[in-house]
Amino acid sequence: MDAPPRSNMLTRGDPLAGLLEGPRARGAFMIRACFDPPWCVRVEDRAPLTIMLVVRGDAWVVPDGGERVRLKAGDLAIARGPDPYLCADDPGTAPQAVILPGGECTYPDGRSLKGQWDLGVRSWGDRLDGSTVLLIGTYMMQGEISGRLLDALPPILSLTSDVWECPLTPILAEEMVRDEPGQEVVLDRLLDLLMIAALRAWFSRPQAAAPAWYQALADPVVGRVLRLLQDDPAHPWTVATLAAKAGVSRAALARRFSELVGEPPMTYLTGWRLALAADRLVETDDTLDSIARHVGYGSAFALSSAFKRVYGVSPQEHRTRAA
C-alpha cells in the first residue's frame, strides 16, 4: 500500500503546517551584502521568494508598485516574485547594480559587473566592514515553494525586531561565509528554517492577512468541511456528503462556504488536489498514476487534463521545469 502524501499528513489538525511545509531550497542563492551609503541594487531576478535579514545598519525595500518598507538592524523582509524591487539605503538613491535571473549582476546600463563587487566567500558589495550588512537568501525555482504559500503572501512583507527575535541570525551569519564540503546543503536547510520561522511569526500577528480559507477554519461549519477536504482529498466528496458531515443543508453549506472561502466547496477541493499533485510532482519520483490516486483522480489522464487547465502546463512539464 502506498504511503499517504507527506503534505496531506502534515495538514492533519494543523493547517498552518500544511501551508508552511512548502519551502525546499535546492542550491539557493545565498549572499552577505555589505555596503556604505549611498547604495542601491535593483532586483529583477524573477525569483519566487527572497528573504532579507538586516544584521547591521538599515535599508529600504521599494517595490515598483506598492508600499515601501524600511528595515533596521534585526528586521526582516520577504519579497515575493516575480515583480522587481529596489533594495537601498534610501528610496531616492539611484540603482548602482541590477540583479538578473540566475544571479547575473550588471550595471544599470547593462555592462557586466564581472565580479567587481565580490568580497570573498558569499560576500558582495563595497567592503566587508560596511555600515550596512544584509543576509540574503533566494529561492531560485518555483518548485521550491508551494504555490499555495505564494498565493497567501503580499508582494513585500516585513517583521520588525520588536515583534520577533530570530535565533538563527548568528548561525546563518557564521555559516554564510564558510567554504566547506556540504556547505550548500547546510545553507539550504538554514534558509528553510529561517523562512518558516519568519512566516509563522507573520501569520500569527493579530492583523495578519491570512488567506480566506485559513480564516474560515475558525467557523464551526466551514472549518469542519475544510479539514475533511484537506485531510482526505482522495475521498469522492460531494456537496451532499460534506453537508451531512457538517450537519447542515447543501444550500446552507454552499452559501456559507462561498462567503467565507471565496469559492464553492468543489472548486476549493479541485485546487487543493492539484496543489498537492504539483508538490508531489516536484518532491517525489512517483508516477502520474500514483499521484492521481493519492489526490483523488481516477486516472493519470483525468489529472493531467485538470492540471493543464489550471496550471497551463502538463504535469510532466511542471516536473521538468522544477528539476
Short mmCIF file of C-alpha atoms in Angstrom, two decimals:
data_model
loop_
_atom_site.label_atom_id
_atom_site.label_comp_id
_atom_site.label_asym_id
_atom_site.label_seq_id
_atom_site.Cartn_x
_atom_site.Cartn_y
_atom_site.Cartn_z
CA MET A 1 0.00 0.00 0.00
CA ASP A 2 1.35 3.39 -0.98
CA ALA A 3 2.12 5.86 1.81
CA PRO A 4 -0.17 8.91 2.00
CA PRO A 5 1.21 12.18 0.63
CA ARG A 6 3.55 13.89 3.07
CA SER A 7 1.87 17.25 2.52
CA ASN A 8 -1.51 15.72 3.31
CA MET A 9 -0.28 14.15 6.55
CA LEU A 10 1.24 17.43 7.73
CA THR A 11 -2.04 19.30 7.39
CA ARG A 12 -3.93 16.99 9.74
CA GLY A 13 -5.00 19.16 12.66
CA ASP A 14 -2.59 21.93 11.72
CA PRO A 15 -3.41 23.84 8.52
CA LEU A 16 -0.57 26.30 9.10
CA ALA A 17 1.88 23.40 8.99
CA GLY A 18 0.45 22.45 5.63
CA LEU A 19 0.87 26.00 4.36
CA LEU A 20 4.45 26.35 5.60
CA GLU A 21 5.53 22.88 4.55
CA GLY A 22 6.46 24.17 1.11
CA PRO A 23 9.96 25.74 1.39
CA ARG A 24 12.52 23.29 -0.01
CA ALA A 25 15.62 25.18 -1.10
CA ARG A 26 17.92 23.41 -3.54
CA GLY A 27 21.11 25.31 -4.26
CA ALA A 28 19.59 28.59 -3.13
CA PHE A 29 21.35 31.85 -3.91
CA MET A 30 22.82 32.99 -0.58
CA ILE A 31 24.93 36.09 -0.05
CA ARG A 32 26.05 38.58 2.57
CA ALA A 33 25.68 42.08 1.15
CA CYS A 34 27.92 44.78 2.67
CA PHE A 35 27.50 48.46 1.76
CA ASP A 36 28.31 52.03 2.70
CA PRO A 37 25.76 54.74 1.72
CA PRO A 38 24.78 55.68 -0.84
CA TRP A 39 23.91 52.27 -2.29
CA CYS A 40 21.05 50.80 -4.29
CA VAL A 41 20.50 47.48 -6.05
CA ARG A 42 17.61 46.79 -8.41
CA VAL A 43 16.39 43.18 -8.25
CA GLU A 44 14.90 41.76 -11.45
CA ASP A 45 15.70 38.07 -10.92
CA ARG A 46 12.03 36.95 -11.01
CA ALA A 47 12.74 34.59 -8.09
CA PRO A 48 9.59 33.28 -6.38
CA LEU A 49 10.72 34.26 -2.88
CA THR A 50 13.63 36.19 -1.34
CA ILE A 51 14.34 36.80 2.33
CA MET A 52 16.43 39.76 3.53
CA LEU A 53 17.69 39.99 7.10
CA VAL A 54 19.42 43.17 8.29
CA VAL A 55 22.39 42.43 10.55
CA ARG A 56 23.78 45.96 10.74
CA GLY A 57 22.62 49.37 9.61
CA ASP A 58 19.31 49.90 7.83
CA ALA A 59 17.81 49.52 4.37
CA TRP A 60 14.72 50.24 2.31
CA VAL A 61 12.85 47.74 0.13
CA VAL A 62 10.95 49.59 -2.58
CA PRO A 63 8.70 47.62 -4.97
CA ASP A 64 7.83 49.10 -8.35
CA GLY A 65 4.22 49.13 -7.24
CA GLY A 66 3.12 49.06 -3.62
CA GLU A 67 4.24 50.26 -0.24
CA ARG A 68 7.93 50.66 0.53
CA VAL A 69 9.38 49.15 3.69
CA ARG A 70 12.14 50.43 5.95
CA LEU A 71 14.28 47.85 7.72
CA LYS A 72 16.54 48.36 10.73
CA ALA A 73 19.03 46.00 12.37
CA GLY A 74 17.22 42.79 13.32
CA ASP A 75 14.33 43.42 10.91
CA LEU A 76 13.45 41.08 8.09
CA ALA A 77 11.63 41.38 4.76
CA ILE A 78 10.35 38.77 2.34
CA ALA A 79 9.81 39.68 -1.31
CA ARG A 80 7.50 37.57 -3.45
CA GLY A 81 8.41 37.48 -7.13
CA PRO A 82 8.34 37.93 -9.98
CA ASP A 83 7.86 41.71 -9.72
CA PRO A 84 11.08 43.79 -9.43
CA TYR A 85 12.05 45.95 -6.48
CA LEU A 86 14.86 48.13 -5.14
CA CYS A 87 16.95 47.50 -2.05
CA ALA A 88 18.73 50.69 -1.00
CA ASP A 89 19.98 52.93 1.77
CA ASP A 90 17.35 55.49 0.76
CA PRO A 91 14.35 55.34 -1.61
CA GLY A 92 15.83 58.21 -3.62
CA THR A 93 19.20 56.58 -4.33
CA ALA A 94 19.67 55.60 -7.97
CA PRO A 95 20.43 51.92 -8.72
CA GLN A 96 24.12 51.06 -8.97
CA ALA A 97 23.63 47.42 -9.93
CA VAL A 98 20.92 45.14 -11.32
CA ILE A 99 20.38 41.50 -10.29
CA LEU A 100 19.03 39.40 -13.17
CA PRO A 101 17.77 35.78 -13.33
CA GLY A 102 20.41 33.22 -12.46
CA GLY A 103 22.26 35.61 -10.16
CA GLU A 104 23.76 37.58 -13.06
CA CYS A 105 24.83 41.08 -11.99
CA THR A 106 25.16 44.09 -14.26
CA TYR A 107 25.47 47.84 -14.09
CA PRO A 108 22.23 49.74 -14.87
CA ASP A 109 23.47 50.30 -18.43
CA GLY A 110 23.76 46.55 -19.00
CA ARG A 111 27.54 46.16 -18.61
CA SER A 112 28.55 43.10 -16.63
CA LEU A 113 29.93 43.66 -13.13
CA LYS A 114 32.32 40.75 -13.77
CA GLY A 115 32.97 40.09 -10.11
CA GLN A 116 33.96 43.66 -9.30
CA TRP A 117 31.80 43.67 -6.16
CA ASP A 118 32.96 40.26 -4.91
CA LEU A 119 34.33 40.41 -1.36
CA GLY A 120 35.07 36.74 -0.74
CA VAL A 121 33.00 33.67 0.09
CA ARG A 122 29.34 34.58 -0.47
CA SER A 123 30.11 38.22 0.29
CA TRP A 124 29.34 41.09 -2.06
CA GLY A 125 29.29 44.88 -2.06
CA ASP A 126 31.58 47.78 -1.10
CA ARG A 127 33.63 46.40 1.80
CA LEU A 128 33.30 43.63 4.37
CA ASP A 129 33.04 46.05 7.29
CA GLY A 130 30.44 48.23 5.57
CA SER A 131 27.99 50.17 7.72
CA THR A 132 25.10 48.09 6.36
CA VAL A 133 25.13 44.29 6.23
CA LEU A 134 22.27 42.15 4.96
CA LEU A 135 21.95 38.37 4.77
CA ILE A 136 20.01 37.45 1.63
CA GLY A 137 18.61 34.09 0.61
CA THR A 138 16.73 33.48 -2.62
CA TYR A 139 14.64 30.53 -3.75
CA MET A 140 15.55 30.31 -7.41
CA MET A 141 12.85 27.96 -8.76
CA GLN A 142 9.06 27.99 -8.45
CA GLY A 143 9.06 24.31 -7.45
CA GLU A 144 10.98 25.12 -4.25
CA ILE A 145 8.00 27.00 -2.82
CA SER A 146 4.40 25.79 -2.64
CA GLY A 147 2.11 27.77 -4.91
CA ARG A 148 -0.47 27.88 -2.12
CA LEU A 149 2.05 29.64 0.09
CA LEU A 150 2.99 32.19 -2.57
CA ASP A 151 -0.69 32.95 -3.19
CA ALA A 152 -1.12 33.71 0.51
CA LEU A 153 1.65 36.32 0.67
CA PRO A 154 1.73 40.02 -0.27
CA PRO A 155 4.44 41.28 -2.66
CA ILE A 156 6.52 42.55 0.29
CA LEU A 157 6.09 41.60 3.94
CA SER A 158 8.24 42.62 6.88
CA LEU A 159 8.83 41.75 10.51
CA THR A 160 10.48 44.18 12.90
CA SER A 161 12.79 43.15 15.70
CA ASP A 162 10.32 44.36 18.33
CA VAL A 163 7.73 41.72 17.34
CA TRP A 164 10.05 38.80 16.69
CA GLU A 165 13.55 37.69 17.54
CA CYS A 166 15.34 35.27 15.26
CA PRO A 167 17.78 32.87 16.98
CA LEU A 168 19.01 31.76 13.55
CA THR A 169 20.65 35.10 12.70
CA PRO A 170 24.09 34.46 14.30
CA ILE A 171 24.15 30.88 12.97
CA LEU A 172 23.30 31.97 9.44
CA ALA A 173 25.82 34.84 9.56
CA GLU A 174 28.56 32.42 10.58
CA GLU A 175 27.67 29.68 8.12
CA MET A 176 27.20 32.08 5.21
CA VAL A 177 30.92 32.74 4.83
CA ARG A 178 32.16 29.18 5.37
CA ASP A 179 33.56 27.25 2.43
CA GLU A 180 33.42 23.61 3.50
CA PRO A 181 32.14 20.36 1.97
CA GLY A 182 28.37 20.16 2.08
CA GLN A 183 28.03 23.84 2.93
CA GLU A 184 25.41 24.44 0.25
CA VAL A 185 23.11 21.87 1.83
CA VAL A 186 23.62 23.39 5.30
CA LEU A 187 22.68 26.84 3.99
CA ASP A 188 19.65 25.49 2.14
CA ARG A 189 18.27 23.99 5.33
CA LEU A 190 19.04 27.10 7.37
CA LEU A 191 17.22 29.19 4.77
CA ASP A 192 14.19 26.90 5.01
CA LEU A 193 14.16 27.20 8.80
CA LEU A 194 14.51 30.98 8.65
CA MET A 195 11.72 31.28 6.09
CA ILE A 196 9.35 29.06 8.07
CA ALA A 197 10.09 30.84 11.36
CA ALA A 198 9.51 34.24 9.76
CA LEU A 199 6.28 33.22 8.04
CA ARG A 200 4.94 31.57 11.17
CA ALA A 201 5.57 34.80 13.08
CA TRP A 202 3.96 36.86 10.34
CA PHE A 203 0.82 34.71 10.12
CA SER A 204 0.46 34.71 13.92
CA ARG A 205 0.08 38.50 14.12
CA PRO A 206 -3.44 39.66 15.07
CA GLN A 207 -3.63 41.80 11.93
CA ALA A 208 -2.20 39.13 9.62
CA ALA A 209 -3.89 38.93 6.23
CA ALA A 210 -4.11 35.15 6.20
CA PRO A 211 -5.82 33.54 3.20
CA ALA A 212 -9.62 33.31 3.37
CA TRP A 213 -9.64 29.53 3.71
CA TYR A 214 -7.28 29.78 6.69
CA GLN A 215 -9.51 32.30 8.48
CA ALA A 216 -12.57 30.18 7.66
CA LEU A 217 -11.14 27.30 9.68
CA ALA A 218 -12.47 29.03 12.79
CA ASP A 219 -16.05 28.66 11.54
CA PRO A 220 -17.77 25.60 13.10
CA VAL A 221 -19.34 24.53 9.80
CA VAL A 222 -16.88 25.59 7.12
CA GLY A 223 -13.88 24.77 9.30
CA ARG A 224 -15.05 21.17 9.67
CA VAL A 225 -15.57 20.83 5.93
CA LEU A 226 -12.17 22.31 5.14
CA ARG A 227 -10.48 19.83 7.47
CA LEU A 228 -12.33 16.96 5.83
CA LEU A 229 -11.18 18.07 2.39
CA GLN A 230 -7.60 18.72 3.49
CA ASP A 231 -7.25 15.50 5.47
CA ASP A 232 -8.69 13.22 2.80
CA PRO A 233 -8.63 14.83 -0.65
CA ALA A 234 -8.83 11.43 -2.40
CA HIS A 235 -12.29 10.70 -0.95
CA PRO A 236 -15.13 11.03 -3.52
CA TRP A 237 -16.61 14.06 -1.81
CA THR A 238 -19.84 15.73 -2.92
CA VAL A 239 -21.57 18.78 -1.51
CA ALA A 240 -24.24 16.44 -0.14
CA THR A 241 -21.80 14.23 1.79
CA LEU A 242 -19.92 17.26 3.12
CA ALA A 243 -23.16 18.92 4.22
CA ALA A 244 -24.19 15.73 6.02
CA LYS A 245 -20.87 15.60 7.86
CA ALA A 246 -21.25 19.26 8.87
CA GLY A 247 -24.89 18.85 9.91
CA VAL A 248 -26.32 21.46 7.55
CA SER A 249 -28.21 21.52 4.26
CA ARG A 250 -26.41 21.52 0.93
CA ALA A 251 -27.67 25.03 0.17
CA ALA A 252 -26.55 26.34 3.55
CA LEU A 253 -23.09 24.80 3.17
CA ALA A 254 -22.63 26.06 -0.39
CA ARG A 255 -23.66 29.58 0.61
CA ARG A 256 -21.59 29.76 3.80
CA PHE A 257 -18.52 28.15 2.24
CA SER A 258 -18.53 30.56 -0.70
CA GLU A 259 -18.99 33.56 1.61
CA LEU A 260 -16.06 32.65 3.86
CA VAL A 261 -13.64 30.96 1.46
CA GLY A 262 -14.45 32.86 -1.71
CA GLU A 263 -15.26 29.84 -3.85
CA PRO A 264 -17.59 26.79 -3.78
CA PRO A 265 -16.53 23.62 -1.93
CA MET A 266 -15.88 21.57 -5.06
CA THR A 267 -13.82 24.35 -6.63
CA TYR A 268 -11.71 24.54 -3.49
CA LEU A 269 -11.29 20.75 -3.50
CA THR A 270 -10.07 20.80 -7.10
CA GLY A 271 -7.50 23.48 -6.28
CA TRP A 272 -6.35 21.59 -3.19
CA ARG A 273 -5.97 18.32 -5.08
CA LEU A 274 -3.99 19.97 -7.85
CA ALA A 275 -1.77 21.84 -5.36
CA LEU A 276 -0.94 18.54 -3.68
CA ALA A 277 -0.25 16.97 -7.06
CA ALA A 278 2.03 19.86 -8.05
CA ASP A 279 4.04 19.50 -4.85
CA ARG A 280 4.28 15.73 -5.19
CA LEU A 281 5.48 16.03 -8.79
CA VAL A 282 8.40 18.10 -7.52
CA GLU A 283 9.13 16.27 -4.27
CA THR A 284 8.89 12.65 -5.46
CA ASP A 285 9.53 10.40 -8.44
CA ASP A 286 6.04 8.88 -8.19
CA THR A 287 4.27 8.04 -11.42
CA LEU A 288 1.40 10.19 -12.57
CA ASP A 289 -0.99 7.28 -11.96
CA SER A 290 0.15 7.01 -8.35
CA ILE A 291 -0.14 10.76 -7.78
CA ALA A 292 -3.60 10.78 -9.36
CA ARG A 293 -4.81 8.10 -6.93
CA HIS A 294 -3.34 9.95 -3.95
CA VAL A 295 -5.11 13.21 -4.72
CA GLY A 296 -8.47 11.85 -5.83
CA TYR A 297 -8.36 11.48 -9.60
CA GLY A 298 -9.40 8.24 -11.25
CA SER A 299 -6.62 8.21 -13.82
CA ALA A 300 -3.45 9.93 -14.94
CA PHE A 301 -5.38 11.30 -17.92
CA ALA A 302 -8.01 12.93 -15.70
CA LEU A 303 -5.34 14.51 -13.50
CA SER A 304 -3.32 15.67 -16.49
CA SER A 305 -6.34 17.34 -18.11
CA ALA A 306 -7.29 19.19 -14.92
CA PHE A 307 -3.68 20.12 -14.19
CA LYS A 308 -3.08 21.62 -17.62
CA ARG A 309 -6.36 23.52 -17.50
CA VAL A 310 -5.42 25.21 -14.20
CA TYR A 311 -1.62 25.48 -14.40
CA GLY A 312 -1.25 25.94 -18.15
CA VAL A 313 1.33 23.15 -18.46
CA SER A 314 1.21 19.38 -18.29
CA PRO A 315 2.28 17.58 -15.10
CA GLN A 316 5.42 16.36 -16.85
CA GLU A 317 6.32 19.89 -17.94
CA HIS A 318 5.80 21.09 -14.37
CA ARG A 319 8.11 18.38 -13.06
CA THR A 320 10.75 19.06 -15.70
CA ARG A 321 10.79 22.80 -15.06
CA ALA A 322 11.14 22.29 -11.34
CA ALA A 323 14.05 19.89 -11.86
#
